PDB file of C-alpha atoms in Angstrom:
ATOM      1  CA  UNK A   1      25.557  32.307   8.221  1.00 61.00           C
ATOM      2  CA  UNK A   2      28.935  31.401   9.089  1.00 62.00           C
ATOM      3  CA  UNK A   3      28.283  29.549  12.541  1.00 69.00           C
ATOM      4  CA  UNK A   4      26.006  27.532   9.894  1.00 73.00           C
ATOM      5  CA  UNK A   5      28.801  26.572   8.137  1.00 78.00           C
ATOM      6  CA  UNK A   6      31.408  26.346  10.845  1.00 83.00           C
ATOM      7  CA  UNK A   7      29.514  24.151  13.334  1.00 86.00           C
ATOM      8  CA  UNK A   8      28.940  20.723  11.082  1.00 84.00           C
ATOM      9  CA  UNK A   9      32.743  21.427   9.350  1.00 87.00           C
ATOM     10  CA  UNK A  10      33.773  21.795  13.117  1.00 91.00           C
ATOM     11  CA  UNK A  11      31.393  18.185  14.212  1.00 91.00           C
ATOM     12  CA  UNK A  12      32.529  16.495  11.565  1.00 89.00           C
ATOM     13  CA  UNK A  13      36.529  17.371  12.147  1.00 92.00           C
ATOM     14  CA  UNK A  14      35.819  16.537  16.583  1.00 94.00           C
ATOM     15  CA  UNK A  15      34.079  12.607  14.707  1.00 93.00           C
ATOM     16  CA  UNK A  16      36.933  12.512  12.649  1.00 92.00           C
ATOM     17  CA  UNK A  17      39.787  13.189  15.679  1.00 94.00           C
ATOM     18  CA  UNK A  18      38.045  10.807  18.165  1.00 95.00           C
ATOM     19  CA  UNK A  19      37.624   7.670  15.686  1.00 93.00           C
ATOM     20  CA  UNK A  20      41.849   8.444  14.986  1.00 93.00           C
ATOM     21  CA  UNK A  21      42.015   8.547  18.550  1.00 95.00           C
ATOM     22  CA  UNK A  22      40.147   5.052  19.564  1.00 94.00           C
ATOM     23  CA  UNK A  23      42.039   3.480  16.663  1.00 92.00           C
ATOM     24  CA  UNK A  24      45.596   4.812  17.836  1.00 93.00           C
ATOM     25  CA  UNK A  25      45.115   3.903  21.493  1.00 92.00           C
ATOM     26  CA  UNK A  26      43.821   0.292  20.693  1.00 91.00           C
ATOM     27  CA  UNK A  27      46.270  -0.549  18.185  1.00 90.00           C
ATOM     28  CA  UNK A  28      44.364  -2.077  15.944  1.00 89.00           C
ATOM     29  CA  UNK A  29      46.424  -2.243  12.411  1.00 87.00           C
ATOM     30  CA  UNK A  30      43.887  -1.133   9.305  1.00 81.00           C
ATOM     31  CA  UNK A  31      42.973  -4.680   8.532  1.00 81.00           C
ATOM     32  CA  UNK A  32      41.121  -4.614  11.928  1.00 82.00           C
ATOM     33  CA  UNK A  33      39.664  -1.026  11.897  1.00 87.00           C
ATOM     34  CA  UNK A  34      40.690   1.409   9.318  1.00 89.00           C
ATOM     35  CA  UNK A  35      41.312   5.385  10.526  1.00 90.00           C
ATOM     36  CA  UNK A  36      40.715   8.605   9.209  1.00 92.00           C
ATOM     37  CA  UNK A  37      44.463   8.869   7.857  1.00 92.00           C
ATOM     38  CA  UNK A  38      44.303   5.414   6.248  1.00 91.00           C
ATOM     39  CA  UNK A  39      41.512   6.743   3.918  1.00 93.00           C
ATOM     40  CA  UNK A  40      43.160   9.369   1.654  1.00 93.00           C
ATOM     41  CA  UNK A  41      45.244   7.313   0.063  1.00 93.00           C
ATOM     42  CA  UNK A  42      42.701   4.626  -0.532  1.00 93.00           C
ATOM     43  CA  UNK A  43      40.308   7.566  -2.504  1.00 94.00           C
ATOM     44  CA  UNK A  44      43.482   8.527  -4.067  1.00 94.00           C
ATOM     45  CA  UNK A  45      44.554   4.677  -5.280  1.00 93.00           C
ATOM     46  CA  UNK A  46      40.415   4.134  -6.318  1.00 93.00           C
ATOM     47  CA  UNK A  47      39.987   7.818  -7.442  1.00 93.00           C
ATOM     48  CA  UNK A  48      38.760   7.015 -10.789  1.00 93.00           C
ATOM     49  CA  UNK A  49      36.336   4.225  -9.478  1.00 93.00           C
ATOM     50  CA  UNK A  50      34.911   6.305  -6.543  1.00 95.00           C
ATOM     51  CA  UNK A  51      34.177   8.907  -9.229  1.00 94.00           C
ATOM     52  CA  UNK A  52      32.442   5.958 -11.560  1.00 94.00           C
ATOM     53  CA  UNK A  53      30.621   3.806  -8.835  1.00 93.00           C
ATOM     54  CA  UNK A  54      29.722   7.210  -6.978  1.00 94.00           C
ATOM     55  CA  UNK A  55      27.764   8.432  -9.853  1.00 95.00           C
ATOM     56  CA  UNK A  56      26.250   4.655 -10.532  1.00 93.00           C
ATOM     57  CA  UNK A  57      24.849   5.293  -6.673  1.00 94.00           C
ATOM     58  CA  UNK A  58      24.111   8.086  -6.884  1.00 94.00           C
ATOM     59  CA  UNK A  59      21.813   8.590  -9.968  1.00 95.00           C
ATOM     60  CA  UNK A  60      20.281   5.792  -9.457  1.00 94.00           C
ATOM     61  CA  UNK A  61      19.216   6.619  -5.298  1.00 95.00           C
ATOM     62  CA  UNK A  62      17.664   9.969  -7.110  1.00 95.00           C
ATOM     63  CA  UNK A  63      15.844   8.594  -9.456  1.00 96.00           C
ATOM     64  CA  UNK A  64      14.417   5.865  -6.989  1.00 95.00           C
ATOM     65  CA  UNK A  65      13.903   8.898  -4.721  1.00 96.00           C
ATOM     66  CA  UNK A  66      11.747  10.768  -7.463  1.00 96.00           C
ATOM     67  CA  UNK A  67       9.754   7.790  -7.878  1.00 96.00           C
ATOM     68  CA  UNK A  68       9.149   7.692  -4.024  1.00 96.00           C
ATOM     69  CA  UNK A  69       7.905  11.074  -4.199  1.00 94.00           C
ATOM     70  CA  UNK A  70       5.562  10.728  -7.126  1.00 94.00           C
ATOM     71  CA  UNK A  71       3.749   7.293  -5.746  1.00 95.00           C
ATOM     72  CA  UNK A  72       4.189   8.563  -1.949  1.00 93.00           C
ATOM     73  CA  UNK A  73       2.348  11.186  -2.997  1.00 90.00           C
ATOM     74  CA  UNK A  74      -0.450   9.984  -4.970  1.00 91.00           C
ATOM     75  CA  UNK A  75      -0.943   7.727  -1.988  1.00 93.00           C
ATOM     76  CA  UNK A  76      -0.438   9.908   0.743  1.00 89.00           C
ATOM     77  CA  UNK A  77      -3.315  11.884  -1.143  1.00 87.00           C
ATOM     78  CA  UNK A  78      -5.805   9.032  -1.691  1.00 89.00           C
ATOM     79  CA  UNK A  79      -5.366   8.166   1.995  1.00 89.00           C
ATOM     80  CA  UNK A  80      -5.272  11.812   3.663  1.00 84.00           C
ATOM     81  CA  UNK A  81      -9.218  12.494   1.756  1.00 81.00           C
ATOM     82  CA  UNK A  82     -10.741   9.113   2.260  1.00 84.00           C
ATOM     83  CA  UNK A  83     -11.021   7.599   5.109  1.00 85.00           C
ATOM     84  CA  UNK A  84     -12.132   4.447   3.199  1.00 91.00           C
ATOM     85  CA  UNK A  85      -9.162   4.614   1.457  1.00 88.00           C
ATOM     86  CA  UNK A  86      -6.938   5.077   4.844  1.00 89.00           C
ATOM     87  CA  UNK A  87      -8.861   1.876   6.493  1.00 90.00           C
ATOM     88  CA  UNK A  88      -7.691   0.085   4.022  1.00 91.00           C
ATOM     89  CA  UNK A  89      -4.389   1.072   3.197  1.00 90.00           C
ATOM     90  CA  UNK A  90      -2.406   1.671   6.302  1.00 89.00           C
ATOM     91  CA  UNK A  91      -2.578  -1.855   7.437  1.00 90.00           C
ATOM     92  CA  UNK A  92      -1.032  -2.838   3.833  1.00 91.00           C
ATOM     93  CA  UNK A  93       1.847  -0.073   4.256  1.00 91.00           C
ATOM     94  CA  UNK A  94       2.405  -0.931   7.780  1.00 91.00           C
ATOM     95  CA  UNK A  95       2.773  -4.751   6.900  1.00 92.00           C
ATOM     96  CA  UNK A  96       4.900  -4.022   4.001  1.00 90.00           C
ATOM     97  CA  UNK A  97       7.221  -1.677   5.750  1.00 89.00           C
ATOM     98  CA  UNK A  98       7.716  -3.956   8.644  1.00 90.00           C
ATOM     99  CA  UNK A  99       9.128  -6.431   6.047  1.00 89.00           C
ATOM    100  CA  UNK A 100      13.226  -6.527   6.497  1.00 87.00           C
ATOM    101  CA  UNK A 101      14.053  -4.759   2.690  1.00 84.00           C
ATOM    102  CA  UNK A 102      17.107  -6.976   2.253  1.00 84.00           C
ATOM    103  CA  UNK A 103      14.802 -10.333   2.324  1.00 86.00           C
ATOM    104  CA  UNK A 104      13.167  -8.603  -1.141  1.00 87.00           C
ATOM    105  CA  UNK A 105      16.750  -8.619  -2.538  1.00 85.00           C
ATOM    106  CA  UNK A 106      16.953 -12.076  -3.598  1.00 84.00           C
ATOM    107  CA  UNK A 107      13.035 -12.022  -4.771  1.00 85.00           C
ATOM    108  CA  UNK A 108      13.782  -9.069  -6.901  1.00 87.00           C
ATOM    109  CA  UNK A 109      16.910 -10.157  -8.334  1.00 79.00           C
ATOM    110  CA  UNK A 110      14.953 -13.699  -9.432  1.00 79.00           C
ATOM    111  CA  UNK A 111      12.272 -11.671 -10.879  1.00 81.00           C
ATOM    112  CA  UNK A 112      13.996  -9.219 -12.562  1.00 83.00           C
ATOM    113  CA  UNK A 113      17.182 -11.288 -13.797  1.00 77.00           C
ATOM    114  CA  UNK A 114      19.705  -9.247 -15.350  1.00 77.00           C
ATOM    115  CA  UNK A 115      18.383  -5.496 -14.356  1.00 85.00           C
ATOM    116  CA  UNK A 116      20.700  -4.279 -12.305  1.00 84.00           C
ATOM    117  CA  UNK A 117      19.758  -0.730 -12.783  1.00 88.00           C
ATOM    118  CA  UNK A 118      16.318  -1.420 -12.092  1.00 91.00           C
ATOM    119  CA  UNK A 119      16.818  -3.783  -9.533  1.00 90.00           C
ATOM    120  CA  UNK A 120      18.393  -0.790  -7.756  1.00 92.00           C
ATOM    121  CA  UNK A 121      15.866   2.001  -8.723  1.00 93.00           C
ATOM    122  CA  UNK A 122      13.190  -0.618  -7.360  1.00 93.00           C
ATOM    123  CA  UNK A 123      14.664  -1.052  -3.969  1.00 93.00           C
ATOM    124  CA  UNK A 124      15.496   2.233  -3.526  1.00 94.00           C
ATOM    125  CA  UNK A 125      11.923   3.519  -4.286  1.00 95.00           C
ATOM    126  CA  UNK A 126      10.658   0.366  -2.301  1.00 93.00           C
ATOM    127  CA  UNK A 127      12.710   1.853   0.958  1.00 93.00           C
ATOM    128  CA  UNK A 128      11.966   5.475   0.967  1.00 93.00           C
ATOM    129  CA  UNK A 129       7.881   6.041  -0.115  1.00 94.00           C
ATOM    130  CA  UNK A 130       6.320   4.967   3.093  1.00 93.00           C
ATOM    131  CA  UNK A 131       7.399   8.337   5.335  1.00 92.00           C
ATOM    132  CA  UNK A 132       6.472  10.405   2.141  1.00 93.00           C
ATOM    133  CA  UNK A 133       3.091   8.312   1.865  1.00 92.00           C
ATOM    134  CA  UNK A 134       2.252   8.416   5.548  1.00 90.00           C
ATOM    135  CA  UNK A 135       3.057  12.487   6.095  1.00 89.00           C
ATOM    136  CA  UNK A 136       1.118  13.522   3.186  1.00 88.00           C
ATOM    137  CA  UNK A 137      -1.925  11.293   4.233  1.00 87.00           C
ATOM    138  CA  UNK A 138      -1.803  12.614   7.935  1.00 85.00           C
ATOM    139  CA  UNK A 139      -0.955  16.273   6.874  1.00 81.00           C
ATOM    140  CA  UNK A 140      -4.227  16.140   4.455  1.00 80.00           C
ATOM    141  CA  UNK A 141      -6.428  14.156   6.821  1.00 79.00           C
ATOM    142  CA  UNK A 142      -6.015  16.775   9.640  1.00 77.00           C
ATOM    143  CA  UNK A 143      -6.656  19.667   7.587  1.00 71.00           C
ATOM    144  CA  UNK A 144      -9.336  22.051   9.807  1.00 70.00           C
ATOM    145  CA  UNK A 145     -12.874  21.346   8.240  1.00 70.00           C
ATOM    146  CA  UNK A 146     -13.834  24.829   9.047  1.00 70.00           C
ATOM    147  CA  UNK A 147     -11.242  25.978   5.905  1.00 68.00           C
ATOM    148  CA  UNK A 148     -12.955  23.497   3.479  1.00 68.00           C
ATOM    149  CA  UNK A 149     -16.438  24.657   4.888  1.00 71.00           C
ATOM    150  CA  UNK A 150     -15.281  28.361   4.480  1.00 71.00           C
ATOM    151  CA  UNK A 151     -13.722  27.673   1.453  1.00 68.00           C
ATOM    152  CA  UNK A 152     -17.093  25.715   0.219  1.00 72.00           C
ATOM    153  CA  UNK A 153     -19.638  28.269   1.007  1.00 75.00           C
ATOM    154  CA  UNK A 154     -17.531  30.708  -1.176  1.00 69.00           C
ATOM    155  CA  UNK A 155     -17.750  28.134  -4.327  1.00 73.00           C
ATOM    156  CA  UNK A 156     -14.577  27.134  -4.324  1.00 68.00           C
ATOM    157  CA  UNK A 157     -13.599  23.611  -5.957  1.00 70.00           C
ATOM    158  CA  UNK A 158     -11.763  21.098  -4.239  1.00 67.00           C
ATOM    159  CA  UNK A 159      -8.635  21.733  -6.659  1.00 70.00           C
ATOM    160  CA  UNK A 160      -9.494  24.803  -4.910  1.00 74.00           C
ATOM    161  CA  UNK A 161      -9.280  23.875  -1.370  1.00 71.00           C
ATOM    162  CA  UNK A 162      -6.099  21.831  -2.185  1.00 72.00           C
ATOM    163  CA  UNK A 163      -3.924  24.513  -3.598  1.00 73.00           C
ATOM    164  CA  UNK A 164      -4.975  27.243  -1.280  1.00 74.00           C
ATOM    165  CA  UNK A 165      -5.221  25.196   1.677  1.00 77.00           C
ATOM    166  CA  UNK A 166      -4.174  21.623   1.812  1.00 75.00           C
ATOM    167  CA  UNK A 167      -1.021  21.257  -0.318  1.00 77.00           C
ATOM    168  CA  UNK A 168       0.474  24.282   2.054  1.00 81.00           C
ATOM    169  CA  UNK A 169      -0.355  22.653   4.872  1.00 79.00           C
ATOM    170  CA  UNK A 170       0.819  19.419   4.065  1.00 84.00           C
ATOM    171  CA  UNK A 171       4.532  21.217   2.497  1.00 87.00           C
ATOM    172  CA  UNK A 172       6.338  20.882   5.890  1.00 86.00           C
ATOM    173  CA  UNK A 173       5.452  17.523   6.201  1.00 86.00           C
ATOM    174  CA  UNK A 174       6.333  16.575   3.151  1.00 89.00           C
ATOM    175  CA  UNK A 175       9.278  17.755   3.473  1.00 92.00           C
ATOM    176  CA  UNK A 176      10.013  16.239   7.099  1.00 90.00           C
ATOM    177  CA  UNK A 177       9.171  12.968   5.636  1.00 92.00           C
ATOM    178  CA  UNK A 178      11.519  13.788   2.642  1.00 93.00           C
ATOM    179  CA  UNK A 179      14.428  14.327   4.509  1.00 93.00           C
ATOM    180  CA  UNK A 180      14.410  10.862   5.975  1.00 93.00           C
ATOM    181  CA  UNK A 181      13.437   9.327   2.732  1.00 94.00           C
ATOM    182  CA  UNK A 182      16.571  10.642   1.169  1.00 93.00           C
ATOM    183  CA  UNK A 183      18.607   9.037   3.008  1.00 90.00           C
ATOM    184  CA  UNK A 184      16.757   5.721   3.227  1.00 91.00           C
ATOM    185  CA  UNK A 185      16.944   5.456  -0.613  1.00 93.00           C
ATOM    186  CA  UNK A 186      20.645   5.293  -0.201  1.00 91.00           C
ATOM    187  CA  UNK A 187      20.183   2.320   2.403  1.00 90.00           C
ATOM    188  CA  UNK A 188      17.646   0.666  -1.020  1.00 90.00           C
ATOM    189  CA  UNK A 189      20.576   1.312  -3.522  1.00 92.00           C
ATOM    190  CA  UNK A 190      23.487  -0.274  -1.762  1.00 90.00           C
ATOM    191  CA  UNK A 191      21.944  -3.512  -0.627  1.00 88.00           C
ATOM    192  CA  UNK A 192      21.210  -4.258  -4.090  1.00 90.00           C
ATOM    193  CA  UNK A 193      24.506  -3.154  -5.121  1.00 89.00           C
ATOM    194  CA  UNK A 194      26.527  -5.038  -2.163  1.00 87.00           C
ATOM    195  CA  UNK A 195      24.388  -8.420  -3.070  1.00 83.00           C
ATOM    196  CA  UNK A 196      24.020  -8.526  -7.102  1.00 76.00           C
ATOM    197  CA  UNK A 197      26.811 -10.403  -8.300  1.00 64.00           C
ATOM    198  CA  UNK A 198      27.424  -8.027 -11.479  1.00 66.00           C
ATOM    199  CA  UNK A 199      26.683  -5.007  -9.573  1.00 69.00           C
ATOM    200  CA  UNK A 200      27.710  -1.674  -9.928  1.00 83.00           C
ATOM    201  CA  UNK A 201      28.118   0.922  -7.822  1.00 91.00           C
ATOM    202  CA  UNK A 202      29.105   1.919  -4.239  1.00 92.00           C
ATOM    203  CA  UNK A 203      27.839  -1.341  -2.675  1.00 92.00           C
ATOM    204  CA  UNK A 204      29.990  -3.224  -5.114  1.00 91.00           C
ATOM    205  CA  UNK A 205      33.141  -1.430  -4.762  1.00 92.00           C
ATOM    206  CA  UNK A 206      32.100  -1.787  -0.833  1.00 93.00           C
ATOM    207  CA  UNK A 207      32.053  -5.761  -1.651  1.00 91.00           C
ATOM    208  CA  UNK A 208      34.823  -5.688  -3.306  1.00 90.00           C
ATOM    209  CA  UNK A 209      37.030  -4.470  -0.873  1.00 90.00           C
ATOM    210  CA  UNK A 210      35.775  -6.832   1.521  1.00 89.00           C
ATOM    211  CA  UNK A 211      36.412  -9.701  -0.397  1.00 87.00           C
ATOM    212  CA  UNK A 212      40.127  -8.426  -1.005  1.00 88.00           C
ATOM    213  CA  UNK A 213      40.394  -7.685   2.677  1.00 86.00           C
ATOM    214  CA  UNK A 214      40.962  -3.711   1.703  1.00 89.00           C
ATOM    215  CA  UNK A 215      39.808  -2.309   5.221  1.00 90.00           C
ATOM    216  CA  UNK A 216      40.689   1.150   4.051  1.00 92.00           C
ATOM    217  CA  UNK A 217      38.757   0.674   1.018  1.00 93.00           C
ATOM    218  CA  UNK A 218      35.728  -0.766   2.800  1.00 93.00           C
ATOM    219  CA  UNK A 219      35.538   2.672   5.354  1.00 93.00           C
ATOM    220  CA  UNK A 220      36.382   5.311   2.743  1.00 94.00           C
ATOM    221  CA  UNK A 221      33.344   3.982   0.669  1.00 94.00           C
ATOM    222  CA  UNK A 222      31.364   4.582   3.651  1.00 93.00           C
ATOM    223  CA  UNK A 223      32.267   7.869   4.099  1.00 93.00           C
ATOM    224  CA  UNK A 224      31.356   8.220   0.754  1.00 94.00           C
ATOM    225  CA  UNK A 225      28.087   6.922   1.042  1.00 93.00           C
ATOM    226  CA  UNK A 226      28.396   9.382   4.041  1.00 92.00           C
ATOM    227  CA  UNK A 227      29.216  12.262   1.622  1.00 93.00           C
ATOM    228  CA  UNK A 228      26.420  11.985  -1.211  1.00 94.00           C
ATOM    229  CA  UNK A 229      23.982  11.177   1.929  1.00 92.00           C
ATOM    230  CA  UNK A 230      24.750  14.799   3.154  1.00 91.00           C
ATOM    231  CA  UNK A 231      24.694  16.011  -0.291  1.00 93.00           C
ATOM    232  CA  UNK A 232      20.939  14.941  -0.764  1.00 93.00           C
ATOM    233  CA  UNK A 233      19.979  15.441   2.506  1.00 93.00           C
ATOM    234  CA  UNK A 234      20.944  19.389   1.826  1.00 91.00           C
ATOM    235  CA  UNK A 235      19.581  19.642  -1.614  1.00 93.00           C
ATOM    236  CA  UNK A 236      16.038  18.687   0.173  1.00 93.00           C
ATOM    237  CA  UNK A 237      16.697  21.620   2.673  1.00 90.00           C
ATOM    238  CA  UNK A 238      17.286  23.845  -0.258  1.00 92.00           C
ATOM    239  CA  UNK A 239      13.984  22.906  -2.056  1.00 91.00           C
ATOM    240  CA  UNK A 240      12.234  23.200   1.560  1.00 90.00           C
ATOM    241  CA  UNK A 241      13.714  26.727   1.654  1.00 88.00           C
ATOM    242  CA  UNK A 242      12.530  27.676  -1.649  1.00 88.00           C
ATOM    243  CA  UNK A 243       8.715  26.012  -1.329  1.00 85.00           C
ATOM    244  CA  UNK A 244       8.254  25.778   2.451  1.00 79.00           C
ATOM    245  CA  UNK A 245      10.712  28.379   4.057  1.00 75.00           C
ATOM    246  CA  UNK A 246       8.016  30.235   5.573  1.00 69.00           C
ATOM    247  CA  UNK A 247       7.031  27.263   7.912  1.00 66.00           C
ATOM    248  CA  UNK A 248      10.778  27.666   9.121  1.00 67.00           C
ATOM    249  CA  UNK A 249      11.223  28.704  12.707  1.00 60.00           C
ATOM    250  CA  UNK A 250      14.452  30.110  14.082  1.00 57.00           C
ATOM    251  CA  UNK A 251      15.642  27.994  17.118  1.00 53.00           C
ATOM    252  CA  UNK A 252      14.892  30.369  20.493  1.00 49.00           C
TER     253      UNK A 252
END
C-alpha cells in the first residue's frame, strides 16, 4: 500500500526536478519557459480564480463525462448484439472520430450562440463516448455463444444473459475505455473554454494568461488541468475497484 503511494509522489517529484533542471541550465527567464518554482506564487496570486475556474472545468468535464457514458453505452450495446447495427455504425463513429474536435468549436459556438455551459458539456461528451462506445460493442459482440446457448436451454431471458453474463464481461472493458475517456473529456472542456470569447473556466484563465504574457500563469493552469486529470482518472479506478475488482490482476 505504501509503495502505491510512494512511487507516483516519488515520479512526479524526479518530472518536477528535471523540468527545474532543463530550465536552470538553459537560462531561459519565465517569459520563455516557466519552472516548477515560478508556479507557487502564480496559484498563490490567482488562488481565488484557480479555485472558481477549476470548479467551472471541472463540473462541467463530469457531467460531459456522464453523458459519454450513458450514450456510449446505449451504443456500445446496440452495436455489440447486432451485427446489422455494427455494419452500419462503425463506419459513422470511425468517420466522426477521425474529425479534428477543435474544427467543431466554431460550428458549435454558431449553433449554440450564447451557451457556454453547454457548448462545453457538448464537446466534452463529443470527445470522450467513442472508446466507451467501441469497448462495450466489442466486449458484448465477443461474448462465447456457448453461455447464451447454455443460458437459453435453461429459459433464461436475454435480460438474463446480460446481467449474468454479458454486462460482467464487458465491466473491464468498460472500464479500460473509461479511463481514457476521462481524460479526453478534459481535452473537450478546455478547447471550448480557451476559444469562446466569454468563456469560463480553466481554458479561459489559460487564455488569459497568454494574452497578458503571464508564462507562470499559463504552466500552473496546466498543471492544474494536470491535477483534476489525475483526480478523475483515480475516481474511475475506485469505481473499477468497487464493480470490477475481481478482473484485477496483480503485476507478476
Amino acid at each position: 500500500m505504501f509503495s502505491k503511494i510512494a512511487t507516483p509522489i516519488i515520479a512526479i517529484i524526479v518530472f518536477l526536478a528535471l523540468w527545474e533542471l532543463i530550465v536552470w541550465a538553459n537560462g531561459w527567464p519565465n517569459f520563455k519557459m516557466a519552472s516548477p518554482s515560478d508556479l507557487p506564487p502564480a496559484f498563490w496570486k490567482y488562488k481565488e480564480l484557480f479555485l472558481e475556474m477549476g470548479w467551472q472545468t471541472l463540473w462541467r468535464t463530469v457531467v460531459g463525462l456522464i453523458i459519454a457514458v450513458i450514450v456510449g453505452t446505449g451504443i456500445g450495446m446496440i452495436i455489440g448484439f447486432s451485427k446489422v447495427a455494427r455494419d452500419a455504425l462503425y463506419p459513422l463513429l470511425i468517420g466522426f472520430n477521425a474529425i479534428p474536435k477543435a474544427t467543431l468549436v466554431p460550428v458549435i459556438s454558431l449553433l449554440f450562440i450564447g451557451q457556454h455551459d453547454f457548448n462545453t458539456i457538448l464537446m466534452a461528451f463529443m470527445i470522450s463516448f467513442f472508446p466507451i462506445a467501441v469497448s462495450v460493442g466489442i466486449g458484448l459482440s465477443t461474448l462465447e455463444p456457448e453461455y447464451r446457448d447454455i443460458l437459453r436451454a435453461l429459459g433464461a431471458s436475454r435480460y438474463t444473459i446480460f446481467v449474468k453474463i454479458a454486462l460482467p464481461k464487458t465491466l473491464p472493458e468498460f472500464f479500460g475505455a473509461l479511463k481514457v475517456s476521462a481524460t479526453l473529456a478534459f481535452i473537450g472542456t478546455n478547447l471550448v473554454e480557451i476559444v469562446s470569447p466569454h468563456g469560463r473556466g480553466l481554458g479561459a484563465l489559460f487564455k488569459s494568461g497568454e494574452t497578458n504574457g503571464d508564462y507562470p500563469l499559463m504552466f500552473a493552469v496546466l498543471i492544474a488541468l494536470a491535477f483534476l486529470g489525475i483526480i478523475l482518472y483515480y475516481g474511475v479506478v475506485f469505481l473499477e475497484r468497487i464493480f470490477a475488482g475481481w478482473a484485477e490482476r496483480e503485476a507478476s
